Short mmCIF file of C-alpha atoms in Angstrom, two decimals:
data_model
loop_
_atom_site.label_atom_id
_atom_site.label_comp_id
_atom_site.label_asym_id
_atom_site.label_seq_id
_atom_site.Cartn_x
_atom_site.Cartn_y
_atom_site.Cartn_z
CA UNK A 1 0.00 0.00 0.00
CA UNK A 2 2.86 2.33 0.86
CA UNK A 3 4.46 1.68 -2.54
CA UNK A 4 1.22 2.53 -4.36
CA UNK A 5 0.90 5.77 -2.41
CA UNK A 6 4.51 6.70 -3.16
CA UNK A 7 3.95 5.90 -6.82
CA UNK A 8 0.81 8.06 -6.96
CA UNK A 9 2.61 10.96 -5.26
CA UNK A 10 5.49 10.67 -7.72
CA UNK A 11 3.03 10.53 -10.62
CA UNK A 12 1.18 13.61 -9.32
CA UNK A 13 4.49 15.45 -8.95
CA UNK A 14 5.45 14.64 -12.55
CA UNK A 15 2.04 15.76 -13.83
CA UNK A 16 2.31 19.05 -11.94
CA UNK A 17 5.75 19.72 -13.45
CA UNK A 18 4.47 18.94 -16.94
CA UNK A 19 1.45 21.18 -16.52
CA UNK A 20 3.66 24.02 -15.25
CA UNK A 21 6.05 23.51 -18.18
CA UNK A 22 3.13 23.41 -20.61
CA UNK A 23 1.67 26.57 -19.07
CA UNK A 24 5.00 28.42 -19.35
CA UNK A 25 5.47 27.24 -22.94
CA UNK A 26 1.94 28.28 -23.95
CA UNK A 27 2.38 31.67 -22.26
CA UNK A 28 5.64 32.28 -24.15
CA UNK A 29 4.05 31.17 -27.42
CA UNK A 30 1.05 33.47 -26.88
CA UNK A 31 3.39 36.38 -26.12
CA UNK A 32 5.42 35.70 -29.24
CA UNK A 33 2.34 35.54 -31.44
CA UNK A 34 0.88 38.71 -29.93
CA UNK A 35 4.21 40.53 -30.22
CA UNK A 36 4.64 39.73 -33.90
CA UNK A 37 1.00 40.10 -34.95
CA UNK A 38 1.45 43.69 -36.11
CA UNK A 39 4.55 42.98 -38.23
CA UNK A 40 4.20 43.58 -41.98
CA UNK A 41 6.60 42.61 -44.71
CA UNK A 42 7.83 45.39 -46.99
CA UNK A 43 7.99 49.10 -46.56
CA UNK A 44 5.84 50.52 -43.76
CA UNK A 45 4.42 53.40 -45.73
CA UNK A 46 3.59 54.47 -49.24
CA UNK A 47 5.98 56.30 -51.54
CA UNK A 48 4.85 59.75 -52.71
CA UNK A 49 5.28 58.72 -56.37
CA UNK A 50 4.30 55.86 -58.66
CA UNK A 51 6.42 56.32 -61.81
CA UNK A 52 10.17 56.95 -62.15
CA UNK A 53 12.22 58.02 -65.15
CA UNK A 54 15.95 57.20 -64.98
CA UNK A 55 18.06 59.08 -67.55
CA UNK A 56 21.56 57.74 -68.28
CA UNK A 57 23.99 58.11 -65.40
CA UNK A 58 26.48 60.95 -65.84
CA UNK A 59 30.15 60.32 -65.21
CA UNK A 60 32.41 63.17 -64.13
CA UNK A 61 35.05 60.78 -62.80
CA UNK A 62 37.64 58.54 -64.39
CA UNK A 63 35.57 55.38 -63.90
CA UNK A 64 35.87 53.45 -67.16
CA UNK A 65 32.60 52.88 -69.08
CA UNK A 66 30.44 53.02 -65.98
CA UNK A 67 27.42 54.97 -67.30
CA UNK A 68 25.54 52.19 -69.12
CA UNK A 69 26.30 49.50 -66.55
CA UNK A 70 25.22 51.60 -63.54
CA UNK A 71 22.09 52.90 -65.31
CA UNK A 72 21.06 49.35 -66.20
CA UNK A 73 21.65 48.08 -62.66
CA UNK A 74 19.68 50.93 -61.06
CA UNK A 75 16.74 50.34 -63.42
CA UNK A 76 16.85 46.57 -62.80
CA UNK A 77 16.79 47.05 -59.03
CA UNK A 78 14.00 49.64 -59.17
CA UNK A 79 11.93 47.28 -61.35
CA UNK A 80 12.00 44.73 -58.52
CA UNK A 81 10.04 47.17 -56.34
CA UNK A 82 6.31 46.48 -56.41
CA UNK A 83 5.19 50.02 -55.63
CA UNK A 84 6.82 51.87 -58.54
CA UNK A 85 6.95 51.65 -62.31
CA UNK A 86 9.94 52.59 -64.46
CA UNK A 87 9.06 54.63 -67.55
CA UNK A 88 11.31 55.08 -70.58
CA UNK A 89 10.50 58.73 -71.29
CA UNK A 90 10.12 61.87 -69.15
CA UNK A 91 6.39 62.12 -68.39
CA UNK A 92 6.78 60.58 -64.92
CA UNK A 93 6.09 61.50 -61.32
CA UNK A 94 9.81 61.75 -60.52
CA UNK A 95 13.16 61.70 -62.33
CA UNK A 96 16.19 60.03 -60.76
CA UNK A 97 19.49 61.72 -61.61
CA UNK A 98 22.73 59.94 -60.72
CA UNK A 99 26.20 61.33 -61.34
CA UNK A 100 29.42 59.45 -60.60
CA UNK A 101 31.57 62.13 -58.96
CA UNK A 102 34.68 60.24 -57.91
CA UNK A 103 36.52 57.03 -58.69
CA UNK A 104 39.74 56.08 -56.92
CA UNK A 105 42.12 53.16 -56.90
CA UNK A 106 44.12 52.65 -53.72
CA UNK A 107 46.74 49.98 -53.15
CA UNK A 108 45.38 47.47 -50.64
CA UNK A 109 48.31 45.07 -50.51
CA UNK A 110 51.71 44.66 -52.12
CA UNK A 111 53.66 41.64 -53.20
CA UNK A 112 55.91 40.13 -50.55
CA UNK A 113 58.87 39.96 -52.93
CA UNK A 114 58.53 43.55 -54.24
CA UNK A 115 56.70 46.17 -52.17
CA UNK A 116 56.45 48.49 -55.19
CA UNK A 117 54.18 46.03 -57.00
CA UNK A 118 50.56 45.95 -55.93
CA UNK A 119 48.83 42.65 -55.31
CA UNK A 120 45.36 44.11 -54.79
CA UNK A 121 43.58 47.45 -55.07
CA UNK A 122 40.56 48.99 -53.40
CA UNK A 123 38.27 50.53 -55.99
CA UNK A 124 36.14 53.33 -54.54
CA UNK A 125 33.20 54.93 -56.33
CA UNK A 126 31.19 57.93 -55.15
CA UNK A 127 27.98 59.15 -56.73
CA UNK A 128 25.54 62.00 -56.21
CA UNK A 129 21.80 61.29 -56.27
CA UNK A 130 18.96 63.72 -56.95
CA UNK A 131 15.29 62.71 -57.10
CA UNK A 132 13.27 65.48 -58.75
CA UNK A 133 9.49 65.61 -58.36
CA UNK A 134 8.17 66.57 -61.80
CA UNK A 135 4.74 67.49 -60.43
CA UNK A 136 5.96 70.12 -57.96
CA UNK A 137 9.35 71.01 -59.54
CA UNK A 138 11.01 70.36 -56.18
CA UNK A 139 13.68 67.85 -55.24
CA UNK A 140 12.67 65.00 -52.94
CA UNK A 141 16.36 64.07 -52.63
CA UNK A 142 18.94 66.70 -53.44
CA UNK A 143 22.61 65.93 -54.18
CA UNK A 144 22.86 63.13 -51.64
CA UNK A 145 26.09 61.12 -51.76
CA UNK A 146 26.52 57.36 -51.89
CA UNK A 147 29.77 55.45 -52.01
CA UNK A 148 30.93 51.89 -52.41
CA UNK A 149 34.23 50.06 -52.47
CA UNK A 150 35.40 46.76 -53.88
CA UNK A 151 38.74 45.00 -53.66
CA UNK A 152 40.33 43.91 -56.95
CA UNK A 153 43.02 41.23 -56.83
CA UNK A 154 45.55 41.50 -59.62
CA UNK A 155 45.63 38.25 -61.54
CA UNK A 156 46.68 38.66 -65.15
CA UNK A 157 47.10 42.45 -65.00
CA UNK A 158 45.40 45.44 -63.44
CA UNK A 159 42.93 46.24 -66.25
CA UNK A 160 41.33 42.77 -66.39
CA UNK A 161 41.08 42.75 -62.59
CA UNK A 162 39.46 46.19 -62.57
CA UNK A 163 37.11 45.12 -65.37
CA UNK A 164 35.99 42.08 -63.35
CA UNK A 165 35.45 44.10 -60.16
CA UNK A 166 33.51 46.95 -61.81
CA UNK A 167 30.09 45.17 -62.03
CA UNK A 168 30.26 44.28 -58.33
CA UNK A 169 31.17 47.86 -57.44
CA UNK A 170 28.39 49.40 -59.56
CA UNK A 171 25.89 46.83 -58.20
CA UNK A 172 26.68 48.07 -54.69
CA UNK A 173 26.18 51.70 -55.76
CA UNK A 174 22.91 50.77 -57.53
CA UNK A 175 21.70 48.99 -54.39
CA UNK A 176 22.41 52.05 -52.23
CA UNK A 177 20.69 54.37 -54.72
CA UNK A 178 17.63 52.08 -54.86
CA UNK A 179 17.42 51.88 -51.07
CA UNK A 180 17.67 55.66 -50.83
CA UNK A 181 14.87 56.19 -53.35
CA UNK A 182 12.49 53.48 -52.13
CA UNK A 183 12.84 54.07 -48.39
CA UNK A 184 9.88 55.97 -47.03
CA UNK A 185 11.29 59.19 -45.67
#
């Protein structure tokens, strides 16, 4: 009889622990669901424009053949946004002007055998962004700077290495321009 009583007490103790654990788990789960119930994917607000015209990027730097590549990447990234439409001619809500203002090459590392020979370079590109509202003739974004850098390892000469790194560098600039334009300010 004593063994049965001990067994029942042990069983009751286990059941109480499980019910407490279940209660704590359910409370945490309910708190998590309630805490995340207001979360929405995407931008929290609405952009003040629907259509964007992107003229060719201007280049006042020494960046080689960057205009077409950067223009194409900006347009491609803007087209991924659900809330806006890219138009191919000026009647649009806004016009996005981008000008590459600076392009530098800095030595990142040198060869161990000859410190005058570079082994890799940092490519740095800076651009200026203006978003003009064609309806009000005012700028929504005025001459705001963006910059990006990319390391180019010299394998087979500097020019081929720079040529290979340029799309990655311009992709980074295009991403920053797109984020600037599509963020609700």
